Short mmCIF file of C-alpha atoms in Angstrom, two decimals:
data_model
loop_
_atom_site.label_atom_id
_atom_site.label_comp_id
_atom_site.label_asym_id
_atom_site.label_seq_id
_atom_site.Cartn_x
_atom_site.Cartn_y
_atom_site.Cartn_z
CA UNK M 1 3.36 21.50 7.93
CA UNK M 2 2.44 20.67 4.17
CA UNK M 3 5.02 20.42 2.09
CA UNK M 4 5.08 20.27 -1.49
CA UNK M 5 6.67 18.17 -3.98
CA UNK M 6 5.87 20.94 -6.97
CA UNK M 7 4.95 24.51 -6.45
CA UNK M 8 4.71 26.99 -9.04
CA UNK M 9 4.33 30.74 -8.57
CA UNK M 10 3.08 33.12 -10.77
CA UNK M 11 3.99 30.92 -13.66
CA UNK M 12 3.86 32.36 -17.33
CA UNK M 13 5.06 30.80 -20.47
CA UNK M 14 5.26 33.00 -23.79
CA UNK M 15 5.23 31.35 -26.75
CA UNK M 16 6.24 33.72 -29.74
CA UNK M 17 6.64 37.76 -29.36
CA UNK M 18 4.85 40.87 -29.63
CA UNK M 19 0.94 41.06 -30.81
CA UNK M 20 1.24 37.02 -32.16
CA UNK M 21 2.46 36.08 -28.36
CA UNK M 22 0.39 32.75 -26.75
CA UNK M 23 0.48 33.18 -23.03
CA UNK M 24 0.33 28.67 -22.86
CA UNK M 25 0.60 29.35 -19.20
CA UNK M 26 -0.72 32.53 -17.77
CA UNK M 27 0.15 33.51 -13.87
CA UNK M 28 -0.22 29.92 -12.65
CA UNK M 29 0.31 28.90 -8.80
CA UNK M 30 0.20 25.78 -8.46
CA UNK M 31 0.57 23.33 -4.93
CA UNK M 32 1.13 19.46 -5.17
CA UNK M 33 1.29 18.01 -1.49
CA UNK M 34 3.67 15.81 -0.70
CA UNK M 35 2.33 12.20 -0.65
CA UNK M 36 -1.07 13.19 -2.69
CA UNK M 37 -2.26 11.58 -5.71
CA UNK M 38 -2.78 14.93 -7.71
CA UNK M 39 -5.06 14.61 -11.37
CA UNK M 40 -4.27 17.90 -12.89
CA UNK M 41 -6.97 18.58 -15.36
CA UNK M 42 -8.23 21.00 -18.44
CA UNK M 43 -9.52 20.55 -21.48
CA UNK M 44 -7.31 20.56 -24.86
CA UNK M 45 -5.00 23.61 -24.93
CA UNK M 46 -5.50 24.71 -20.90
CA UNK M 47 -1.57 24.37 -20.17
CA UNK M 48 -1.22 21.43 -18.74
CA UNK M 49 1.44 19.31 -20.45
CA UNK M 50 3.26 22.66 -20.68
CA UNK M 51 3.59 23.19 -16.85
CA UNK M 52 4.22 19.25 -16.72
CA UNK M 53 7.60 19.94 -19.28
CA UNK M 54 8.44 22.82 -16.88
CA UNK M 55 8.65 20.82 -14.39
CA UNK M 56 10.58 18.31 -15.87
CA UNK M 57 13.43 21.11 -16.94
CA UNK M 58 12.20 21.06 -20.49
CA UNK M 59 10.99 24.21 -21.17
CA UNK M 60 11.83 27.24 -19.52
CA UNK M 61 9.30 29.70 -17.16
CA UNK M 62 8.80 33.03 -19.38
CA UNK M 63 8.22 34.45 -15.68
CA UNK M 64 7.58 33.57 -12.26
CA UNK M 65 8.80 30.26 -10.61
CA UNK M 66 8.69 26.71 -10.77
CA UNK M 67 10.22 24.38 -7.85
CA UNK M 68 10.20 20.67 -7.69
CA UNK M 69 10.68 19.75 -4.32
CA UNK M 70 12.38 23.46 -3.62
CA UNK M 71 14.76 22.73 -6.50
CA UNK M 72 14.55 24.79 -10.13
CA UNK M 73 14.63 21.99 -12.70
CA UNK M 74 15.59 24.42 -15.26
CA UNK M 75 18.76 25.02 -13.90
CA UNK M 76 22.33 22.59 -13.80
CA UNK M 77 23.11 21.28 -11.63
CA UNK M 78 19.51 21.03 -9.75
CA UNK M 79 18.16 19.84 -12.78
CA UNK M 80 20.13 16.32 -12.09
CA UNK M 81 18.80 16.19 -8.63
CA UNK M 82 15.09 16.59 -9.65
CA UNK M 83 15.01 13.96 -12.64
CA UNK M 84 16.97 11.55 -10.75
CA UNK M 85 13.37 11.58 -8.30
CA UNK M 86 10.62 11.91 -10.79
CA UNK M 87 9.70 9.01 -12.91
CA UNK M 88 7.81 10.68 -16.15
CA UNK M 89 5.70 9.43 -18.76
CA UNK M 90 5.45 12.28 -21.70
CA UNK M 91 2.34 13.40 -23.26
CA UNK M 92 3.46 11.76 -26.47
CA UNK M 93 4.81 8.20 -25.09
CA UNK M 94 8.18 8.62 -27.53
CA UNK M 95 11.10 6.68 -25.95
CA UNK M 96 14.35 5.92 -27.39
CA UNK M 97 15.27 2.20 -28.30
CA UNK M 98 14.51 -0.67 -30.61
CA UNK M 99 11.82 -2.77 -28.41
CA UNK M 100 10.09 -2.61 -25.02
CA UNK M 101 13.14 -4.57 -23.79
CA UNK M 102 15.93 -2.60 -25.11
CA UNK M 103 14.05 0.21 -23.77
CA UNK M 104 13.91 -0.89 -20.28
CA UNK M 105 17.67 -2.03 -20.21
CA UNK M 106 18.34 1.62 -20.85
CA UNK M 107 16.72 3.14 -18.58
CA UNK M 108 17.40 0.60 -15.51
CA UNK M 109 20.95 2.09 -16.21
CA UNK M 110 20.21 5.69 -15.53
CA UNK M 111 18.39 4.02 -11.86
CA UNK M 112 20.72 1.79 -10.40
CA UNK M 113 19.53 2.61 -7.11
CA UNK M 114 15.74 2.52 -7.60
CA UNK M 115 15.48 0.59 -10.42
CA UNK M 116 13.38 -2.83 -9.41
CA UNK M 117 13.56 -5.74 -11.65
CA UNK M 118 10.85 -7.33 -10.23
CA UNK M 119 8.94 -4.90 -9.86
CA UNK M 120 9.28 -4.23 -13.94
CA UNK M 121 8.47 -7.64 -14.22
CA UNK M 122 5.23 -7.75 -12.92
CA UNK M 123 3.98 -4.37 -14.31
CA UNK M 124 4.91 -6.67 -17.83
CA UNK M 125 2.83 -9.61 -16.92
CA UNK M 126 -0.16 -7.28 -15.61
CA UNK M 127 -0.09 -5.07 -18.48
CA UNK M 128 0.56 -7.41 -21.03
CA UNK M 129 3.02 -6.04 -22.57
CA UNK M 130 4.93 -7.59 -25.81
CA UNK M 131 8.24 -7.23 -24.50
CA UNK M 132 10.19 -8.02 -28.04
CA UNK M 133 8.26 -6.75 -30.40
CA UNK M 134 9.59 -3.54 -32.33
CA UNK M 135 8.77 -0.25 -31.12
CA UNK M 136 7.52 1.06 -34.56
CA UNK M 137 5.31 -1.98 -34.74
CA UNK M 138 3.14 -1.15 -31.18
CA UNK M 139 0.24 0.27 -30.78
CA UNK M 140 -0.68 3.30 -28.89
CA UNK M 141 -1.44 1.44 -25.88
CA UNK M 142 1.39 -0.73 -25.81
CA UNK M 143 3.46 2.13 -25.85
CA UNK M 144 1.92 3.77 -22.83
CA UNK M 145 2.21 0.60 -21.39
CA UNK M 146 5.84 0.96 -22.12
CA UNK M 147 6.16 4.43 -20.99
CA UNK M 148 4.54 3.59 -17.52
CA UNK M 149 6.50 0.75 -16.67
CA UNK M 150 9.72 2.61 -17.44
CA UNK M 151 8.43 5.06 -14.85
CA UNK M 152 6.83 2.99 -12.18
CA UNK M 153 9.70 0.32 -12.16
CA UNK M 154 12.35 3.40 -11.61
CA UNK M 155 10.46 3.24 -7.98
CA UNK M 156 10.99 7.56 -7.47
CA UNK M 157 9.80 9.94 -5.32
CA UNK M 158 7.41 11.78 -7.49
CA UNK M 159 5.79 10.28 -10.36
CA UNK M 160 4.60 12.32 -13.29
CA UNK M 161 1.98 10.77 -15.41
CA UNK M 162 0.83 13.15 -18.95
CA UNK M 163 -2.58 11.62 -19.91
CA UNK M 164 -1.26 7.92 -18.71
CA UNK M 165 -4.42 6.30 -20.46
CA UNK M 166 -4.04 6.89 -23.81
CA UNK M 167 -4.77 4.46 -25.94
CA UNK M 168 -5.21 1.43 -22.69
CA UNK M 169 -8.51 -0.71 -22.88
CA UNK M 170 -10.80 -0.70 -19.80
CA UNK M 171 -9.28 -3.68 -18.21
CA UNK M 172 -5.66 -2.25 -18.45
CA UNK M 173 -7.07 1.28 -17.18
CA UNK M 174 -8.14 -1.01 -14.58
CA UNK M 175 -4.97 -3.29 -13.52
CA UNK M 176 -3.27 0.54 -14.12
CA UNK M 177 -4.89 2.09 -11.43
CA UNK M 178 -4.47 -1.04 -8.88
CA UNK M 179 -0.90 -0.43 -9.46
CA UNK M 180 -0.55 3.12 -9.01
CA UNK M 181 -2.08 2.23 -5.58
CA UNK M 182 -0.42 -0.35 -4.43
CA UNK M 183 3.15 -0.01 -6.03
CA UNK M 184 3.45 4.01 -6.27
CA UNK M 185 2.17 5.10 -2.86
CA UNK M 186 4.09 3.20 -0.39
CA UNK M 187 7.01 4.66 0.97
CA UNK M 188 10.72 3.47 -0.08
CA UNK M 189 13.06 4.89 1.98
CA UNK M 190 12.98 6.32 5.49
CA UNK M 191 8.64 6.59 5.68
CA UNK M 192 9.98 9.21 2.42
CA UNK M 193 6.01 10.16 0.92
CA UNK M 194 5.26 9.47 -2.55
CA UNK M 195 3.87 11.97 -4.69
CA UNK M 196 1.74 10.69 -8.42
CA UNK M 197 0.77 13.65 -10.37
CA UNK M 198 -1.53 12.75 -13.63
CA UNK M 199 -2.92 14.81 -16.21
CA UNK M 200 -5.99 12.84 -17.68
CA UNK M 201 -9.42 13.36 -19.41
CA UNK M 202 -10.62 10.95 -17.63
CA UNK M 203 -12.48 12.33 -15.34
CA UNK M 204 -14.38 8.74 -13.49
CA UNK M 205 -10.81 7.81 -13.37
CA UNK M 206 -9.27 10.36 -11.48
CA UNK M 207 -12.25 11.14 -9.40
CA UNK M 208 -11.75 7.39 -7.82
CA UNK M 209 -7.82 7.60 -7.30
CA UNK M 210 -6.81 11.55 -6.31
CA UNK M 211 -7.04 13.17 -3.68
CA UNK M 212 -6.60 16.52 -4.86
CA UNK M 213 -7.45 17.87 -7.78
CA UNK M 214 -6.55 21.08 -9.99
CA UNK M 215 -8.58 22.51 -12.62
CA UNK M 216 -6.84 24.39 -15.20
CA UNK M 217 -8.53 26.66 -18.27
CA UNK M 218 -6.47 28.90 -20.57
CA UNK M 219 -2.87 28.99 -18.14
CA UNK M 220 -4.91 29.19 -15.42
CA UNK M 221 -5.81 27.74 -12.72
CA UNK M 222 -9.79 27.34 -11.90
CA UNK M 223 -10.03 25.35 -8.87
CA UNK M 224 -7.40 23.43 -6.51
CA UNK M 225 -7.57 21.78 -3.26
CA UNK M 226 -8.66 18.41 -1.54
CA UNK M 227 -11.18 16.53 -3.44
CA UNK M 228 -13.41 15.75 -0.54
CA UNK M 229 -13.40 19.58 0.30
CA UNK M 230 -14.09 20.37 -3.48
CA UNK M 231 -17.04 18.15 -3.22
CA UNK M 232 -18.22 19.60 -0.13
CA UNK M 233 -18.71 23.23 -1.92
CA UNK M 234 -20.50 22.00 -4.85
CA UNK M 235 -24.47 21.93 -4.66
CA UNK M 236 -27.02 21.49 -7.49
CA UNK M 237 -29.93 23.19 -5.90
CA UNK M 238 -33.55 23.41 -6.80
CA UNK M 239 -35.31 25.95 -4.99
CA UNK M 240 -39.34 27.67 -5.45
CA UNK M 241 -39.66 30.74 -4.37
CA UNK M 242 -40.30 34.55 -5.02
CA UNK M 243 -37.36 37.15 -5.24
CA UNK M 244 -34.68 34.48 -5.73
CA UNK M 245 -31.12 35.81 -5.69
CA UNK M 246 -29.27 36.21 -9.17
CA UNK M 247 -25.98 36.88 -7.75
CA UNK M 248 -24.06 35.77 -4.19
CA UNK M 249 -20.50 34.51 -4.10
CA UNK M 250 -22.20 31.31 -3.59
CA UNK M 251 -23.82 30.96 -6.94
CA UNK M 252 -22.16 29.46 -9.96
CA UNK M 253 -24.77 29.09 -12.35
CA UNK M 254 -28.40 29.83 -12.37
CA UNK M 255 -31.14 28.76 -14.19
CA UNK M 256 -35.01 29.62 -13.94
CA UNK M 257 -37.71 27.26 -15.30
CA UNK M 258 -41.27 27.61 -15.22
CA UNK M 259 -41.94 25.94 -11.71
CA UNK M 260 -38.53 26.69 -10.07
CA UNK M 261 -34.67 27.69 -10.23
CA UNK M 262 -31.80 25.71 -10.27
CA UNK M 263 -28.61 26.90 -8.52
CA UNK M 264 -25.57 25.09 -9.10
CA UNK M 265 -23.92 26.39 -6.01
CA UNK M 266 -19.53 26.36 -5.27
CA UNK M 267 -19.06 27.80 -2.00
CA UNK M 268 -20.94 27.19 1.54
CA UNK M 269 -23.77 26.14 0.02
CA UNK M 270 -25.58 25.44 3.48
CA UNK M 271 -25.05 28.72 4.68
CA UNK M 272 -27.01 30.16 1.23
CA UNK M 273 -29.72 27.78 1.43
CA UNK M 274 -30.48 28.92 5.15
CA UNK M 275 -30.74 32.13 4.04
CA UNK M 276 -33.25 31.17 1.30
CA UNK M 277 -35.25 29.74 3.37
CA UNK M 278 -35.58 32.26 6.42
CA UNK M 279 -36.56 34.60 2.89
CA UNK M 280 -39.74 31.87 2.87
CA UNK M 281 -38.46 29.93 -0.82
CA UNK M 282 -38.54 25.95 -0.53
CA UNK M 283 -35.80 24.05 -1.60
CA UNK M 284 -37.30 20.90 -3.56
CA UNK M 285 -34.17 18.93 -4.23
CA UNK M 286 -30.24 19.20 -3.65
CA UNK M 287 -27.64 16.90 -5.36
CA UNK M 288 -24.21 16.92 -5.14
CA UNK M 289 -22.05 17.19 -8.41
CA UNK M 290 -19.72 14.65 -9.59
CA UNK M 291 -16.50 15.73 -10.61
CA UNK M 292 -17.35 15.13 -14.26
CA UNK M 293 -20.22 18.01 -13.57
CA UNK M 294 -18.32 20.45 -11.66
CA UNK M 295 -15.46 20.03 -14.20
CA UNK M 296 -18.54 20.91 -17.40
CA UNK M 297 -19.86 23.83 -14.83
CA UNK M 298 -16.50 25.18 -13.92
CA UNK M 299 -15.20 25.48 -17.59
CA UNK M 300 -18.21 26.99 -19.17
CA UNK M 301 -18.84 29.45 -16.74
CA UNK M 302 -14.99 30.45 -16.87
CA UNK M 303 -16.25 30.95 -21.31
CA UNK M 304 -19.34 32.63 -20.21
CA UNK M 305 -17.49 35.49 -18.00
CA UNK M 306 -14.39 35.31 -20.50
CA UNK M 307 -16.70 36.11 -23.53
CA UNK M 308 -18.88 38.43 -21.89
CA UNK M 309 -18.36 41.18 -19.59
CA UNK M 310 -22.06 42.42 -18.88
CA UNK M 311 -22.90 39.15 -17.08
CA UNK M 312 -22.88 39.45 -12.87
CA UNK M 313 -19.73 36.68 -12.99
CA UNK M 314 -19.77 35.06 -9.91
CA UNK M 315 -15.67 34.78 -9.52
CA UNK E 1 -12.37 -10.40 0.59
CA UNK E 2 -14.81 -7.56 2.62
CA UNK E 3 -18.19 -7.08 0.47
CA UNK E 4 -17.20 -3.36 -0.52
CA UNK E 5 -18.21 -1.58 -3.91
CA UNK E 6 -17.96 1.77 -4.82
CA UNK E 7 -20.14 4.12 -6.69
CA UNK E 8 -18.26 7.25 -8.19
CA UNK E 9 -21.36 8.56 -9.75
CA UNK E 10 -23.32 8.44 -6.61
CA UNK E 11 -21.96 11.76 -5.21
CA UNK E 12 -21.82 10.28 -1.96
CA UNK E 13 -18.48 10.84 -0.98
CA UNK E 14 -16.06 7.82 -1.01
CA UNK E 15 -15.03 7.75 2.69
CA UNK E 16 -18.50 7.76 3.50
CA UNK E 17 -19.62 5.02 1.59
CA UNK E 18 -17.18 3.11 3.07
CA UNK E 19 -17.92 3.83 6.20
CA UNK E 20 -21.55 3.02 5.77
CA UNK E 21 -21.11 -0.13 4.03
CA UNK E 22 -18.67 -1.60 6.96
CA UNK E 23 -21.50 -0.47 9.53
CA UNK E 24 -23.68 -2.21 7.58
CA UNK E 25 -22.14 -5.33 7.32
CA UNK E 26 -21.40 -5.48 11.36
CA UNK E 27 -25.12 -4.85 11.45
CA UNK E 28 -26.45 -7.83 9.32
CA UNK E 29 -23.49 -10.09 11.11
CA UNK E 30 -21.70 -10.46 7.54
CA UNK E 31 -18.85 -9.18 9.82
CA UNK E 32 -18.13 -9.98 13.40
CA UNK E 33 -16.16 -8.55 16.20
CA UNK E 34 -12.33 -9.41 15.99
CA UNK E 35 -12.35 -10.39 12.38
CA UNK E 36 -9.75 -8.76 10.85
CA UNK E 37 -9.78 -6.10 7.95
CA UNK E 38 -7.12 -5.92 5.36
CA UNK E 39 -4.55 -3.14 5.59
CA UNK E 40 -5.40 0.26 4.63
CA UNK E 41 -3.70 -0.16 1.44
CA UNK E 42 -4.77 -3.42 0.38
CA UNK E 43 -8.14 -1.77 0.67
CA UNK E 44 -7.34 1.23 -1.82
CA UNK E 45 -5.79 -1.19 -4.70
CA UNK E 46 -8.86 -3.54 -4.24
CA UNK E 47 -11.29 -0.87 -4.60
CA UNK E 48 -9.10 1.40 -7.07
CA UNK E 49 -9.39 4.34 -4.73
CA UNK E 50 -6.78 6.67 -2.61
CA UNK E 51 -5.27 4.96 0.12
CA UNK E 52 -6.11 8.27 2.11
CA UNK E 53 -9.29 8.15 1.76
CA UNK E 54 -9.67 4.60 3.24
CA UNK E 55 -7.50 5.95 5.75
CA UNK E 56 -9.99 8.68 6.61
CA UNK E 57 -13.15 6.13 6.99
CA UNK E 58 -10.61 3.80 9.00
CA UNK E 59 -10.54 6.57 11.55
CA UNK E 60 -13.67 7.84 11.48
CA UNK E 61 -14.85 4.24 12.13
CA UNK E 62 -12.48 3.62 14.91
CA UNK E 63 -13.48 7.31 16.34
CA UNK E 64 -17.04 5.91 16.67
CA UNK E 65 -15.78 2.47 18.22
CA UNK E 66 -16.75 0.21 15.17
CA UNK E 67 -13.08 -0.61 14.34
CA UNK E 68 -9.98 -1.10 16.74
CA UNK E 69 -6.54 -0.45 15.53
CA UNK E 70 -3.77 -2.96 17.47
CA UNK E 71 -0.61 -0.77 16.78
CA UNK E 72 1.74 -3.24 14.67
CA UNK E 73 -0.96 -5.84 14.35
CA UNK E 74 -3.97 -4.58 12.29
CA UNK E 75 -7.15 -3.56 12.50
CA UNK E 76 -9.77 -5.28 13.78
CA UNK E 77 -14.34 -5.27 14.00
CA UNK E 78 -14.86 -3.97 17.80
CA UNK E 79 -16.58 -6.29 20.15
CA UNK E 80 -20.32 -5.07 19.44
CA UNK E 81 -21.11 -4.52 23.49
CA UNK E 82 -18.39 -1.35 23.47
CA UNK E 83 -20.18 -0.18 20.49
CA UNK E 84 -21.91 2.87 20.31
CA UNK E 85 -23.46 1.76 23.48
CA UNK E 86 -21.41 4.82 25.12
CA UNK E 87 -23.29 7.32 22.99
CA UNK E 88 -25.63 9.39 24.91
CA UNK E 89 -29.38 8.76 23.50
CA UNK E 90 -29.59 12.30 22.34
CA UNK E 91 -26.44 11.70 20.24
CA UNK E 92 -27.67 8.71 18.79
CA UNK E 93 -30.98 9.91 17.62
CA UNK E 94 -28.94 13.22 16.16
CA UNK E 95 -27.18 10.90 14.13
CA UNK E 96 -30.27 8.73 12.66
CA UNK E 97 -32.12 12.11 12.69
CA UNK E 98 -31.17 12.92 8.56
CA UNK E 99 -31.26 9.93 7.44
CA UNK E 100 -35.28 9.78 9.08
CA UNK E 101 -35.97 13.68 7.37
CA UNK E 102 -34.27 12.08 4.02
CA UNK E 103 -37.14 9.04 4.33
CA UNK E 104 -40.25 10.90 5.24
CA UNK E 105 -39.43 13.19 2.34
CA UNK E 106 -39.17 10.14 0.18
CA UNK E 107 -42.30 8.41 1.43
CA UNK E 108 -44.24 11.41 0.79
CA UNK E 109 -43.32 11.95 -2.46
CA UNK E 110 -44.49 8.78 -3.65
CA UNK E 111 -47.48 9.72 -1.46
CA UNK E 112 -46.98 6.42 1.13
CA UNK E 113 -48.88 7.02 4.11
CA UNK E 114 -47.81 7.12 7.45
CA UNK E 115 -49.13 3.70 8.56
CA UNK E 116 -46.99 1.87 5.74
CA UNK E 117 -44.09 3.37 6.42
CA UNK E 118 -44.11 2.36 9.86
CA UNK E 119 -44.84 -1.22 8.86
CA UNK E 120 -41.82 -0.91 6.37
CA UNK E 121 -39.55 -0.19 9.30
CA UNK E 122 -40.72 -2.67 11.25
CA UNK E 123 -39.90 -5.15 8.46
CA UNK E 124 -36.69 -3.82 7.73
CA UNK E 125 -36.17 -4.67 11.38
CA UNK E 126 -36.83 -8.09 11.18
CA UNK E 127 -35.38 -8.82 7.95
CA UNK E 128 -32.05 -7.23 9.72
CA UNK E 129 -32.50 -9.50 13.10
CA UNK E 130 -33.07 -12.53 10.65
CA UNK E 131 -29.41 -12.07 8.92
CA UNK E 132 -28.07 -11.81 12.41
CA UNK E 133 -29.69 -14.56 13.71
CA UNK E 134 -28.75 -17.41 10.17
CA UNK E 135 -25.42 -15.89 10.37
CA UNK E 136 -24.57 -16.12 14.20
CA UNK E 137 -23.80 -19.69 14.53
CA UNK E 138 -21.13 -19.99 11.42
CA UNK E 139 -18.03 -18.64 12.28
CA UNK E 140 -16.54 -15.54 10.99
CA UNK E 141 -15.77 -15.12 6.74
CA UNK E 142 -12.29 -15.86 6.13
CA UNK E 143 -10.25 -13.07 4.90
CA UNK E 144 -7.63 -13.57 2.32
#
């Protein structure tokens, strides 16, 4: 049995009333396994740092539900028992205190159970972090470097990362990722899984780290499940041939060219390419699609059917 | 350190280049039966990649008798005499059979007749028994 560390049902969040309403987060469902490292991603605007703050307990569901390991966060006294297992960095890397180290005295006294000195001590020396220097005075990426080690030192059950890389250099991005395997994955207490949820742009990133992946547009959500599966169902296709097939559940996106089509294909593509070929077409090439890809196919597709409504859309 | 690198462009998926790239360093002798591999996490942070996922090639490695897992005390290159020797022919040839289509599609593309590629094969061969043979007498890499 899966379980989940957050599961959302039917999520909406309004934003405003009447005909000037934003639906931020539109009928979302939402499954984070237990023990997964989960990249949530969208472009600009899609909803994700609003469903993150949901499930933090700071903002409120419009409708439907959100649970963080079974609990509501946006209720007392539940609320307690969810942020005292979820370490979180915020979209906008704002924490309260004078200096890194002021920063991190604070917080190790809302942990004292989890919180691991050294631990916080070697997430400083790998980062590089300027422990001393004033908060006002850092840069962008010494302040996500700040955030993260807050989070990751607190040791917790589920860690929430919103668009951890902002700002870091390549060889930070780097040391980050070696840490978020080896320090954030490992069980604590009683073989307990550990959960890392990330939001991120970075698409190579994620890709090499998650394990399952969630692909949100407009509140939505596009696509969810186990990378490797994910991967498995997308197929860029080229395929000669007359009669070719314009619309199947199998076909994302086609396009014709002189010589030949090109499918880009997101379900049982071996199953459709049989068929093409007991119909006599040839299929020249096939080449699977990097996450990057499918993320570019997925979202402008989801544009193309949004903005028109003659087109066959193959949802 | 194990000689592992990961492409994420390639659209080969992770486990399987990992997979491949241990098989193919048992082949050419780089590693030899009962040297140890690091632990499944040590792996991931290495490479930067999900600890499941080396998880999943671990398996699928030991499934197929390249790997042995001594519960509590690692894992471990199989001796090469269990391996795949217990495949029936007909398995073995199913196996080798895409990766064979996947050539002859290549070779005549770039229009390479028959007789070449055979004679590239046969090299390949050689240049693999070669690396076995330099690396036999040495003992095994240390891990660190």
């Amino acid at each position: 049995m899966t379980t989940y560390a957050i599961q959302t049902e039917n999520l909406v969040k309004t934003y405003g009333h009447g005909r000037s309403a934003t639906h931020a987060i539109n009928g979302l469902s939402l499954n984070v396994p237990e023990g997964s490292i989960y990249g949530l991603l969208g472009r600009n605007s899609a909803g994700k740092s609003t469903t993150i703050r949901m499930a933090m307990g700071l903002a409120r569901p419009s409708s439907g539900t959100m649970r963080v390991f079974g609990l509501n966060p946006a209720v007392d006294p539940e609320r307690v028992t969810v942020l005292n297992q979820v370490g979180f960095v915020p979209e906008d890397k704002a924490l309260i205190g004078s200096s890194p180290r002021k920063i991190f005295e604070l917080n190790r006294s809302f942990y004292p159970s989890t919180w691991s000195d050294s631990l916080a001590r070697k997430l400083i020396a790998r980062l590089e972090l300027p422990l001393d220097k004033a908060w006002a005075a850092l840069s962008l990426g010494n302040k996500t470097k700040a955030a993260l080690i807050c989070a990751i030192a607190q040791r917790s059950r589920l860690l929430i990362l919103d668009e951890p890389t902002t700002g870091l250099d390549p060889v930070v991005l780097d040391e980050l990722l070696r840490i978020l395997v080896e320090d954030c994955t490992a069980p604590i207490a009683n073989d307990q899984p550990r959960t890392i949820l990330l939001s991120s742009h970075q698409l190579a990133e994620i890709e090499q780290i998650a394990d399952h992946i969630g692909i949100m547009d407009r509140g939505r959500l596009l696509l969810e499940g186990p990378l490797d599966e994910i991967r498995a169902r997308f197929l860029r296709v080229t395929v000669t041939g007359e009669n070719l097939p314009r619309i199947s559940p199998s076909i994302l996106s086609v396009k014709r060219e002189p010589h030949a089509t090109q499918y880009v294909l997101q379900h049982n593509p071996e199953l459709f390419l049989s068929d093409l070929r007991s119909q006599g077409a040839t299929v020249a090439e096939t080449m699977p699609l990097s996450l990057n890809e499918i993320f570019l196919e997925l979202c402008r597709t989801h544009d193309h059917a949004e903005d028109t409504v003659d087109f066959g859309a193959a949802r | 350190m194990l000689p592992l690198h990961i492409s994420a462009s390639s659209g080969v998926p992770v486990y399987l280049q990992l997979e491949h790239q241990i098989k193919q360093a048992v082949a050419s002798g780089l590693l030899q039966p009962g040297d140890p591999l690091p632990s499944t996490r040590r792996t991931a942070a290495d490479l930067r990649i999900n600890p499941n996922t080396v998880a999943r090639a671990f398996q699928n490695l030991e499934r197929e008798g390249v790997i042995r897992t001594v519960p509590g005390g690692g894992t471990f290159i199989a001796s090469l005499n269990g391996l795949q020797s217990g495949l029936l022919k007909t398995e073995k040839l199913r196996r080798l059979r895409p990766i064979a289509e996947q050539l002859v599609v290549e070779a005549s593309q770039l229009r390479v007749p028959s007789a070449d590629l055979h004679k590239l094969l046969d090299a390949a061969l050689i240049a693999l028994e070669n690396s076995r043979r330099t690396r036999t007498p040495e003992s095994s890499g240390e891990d660190q």
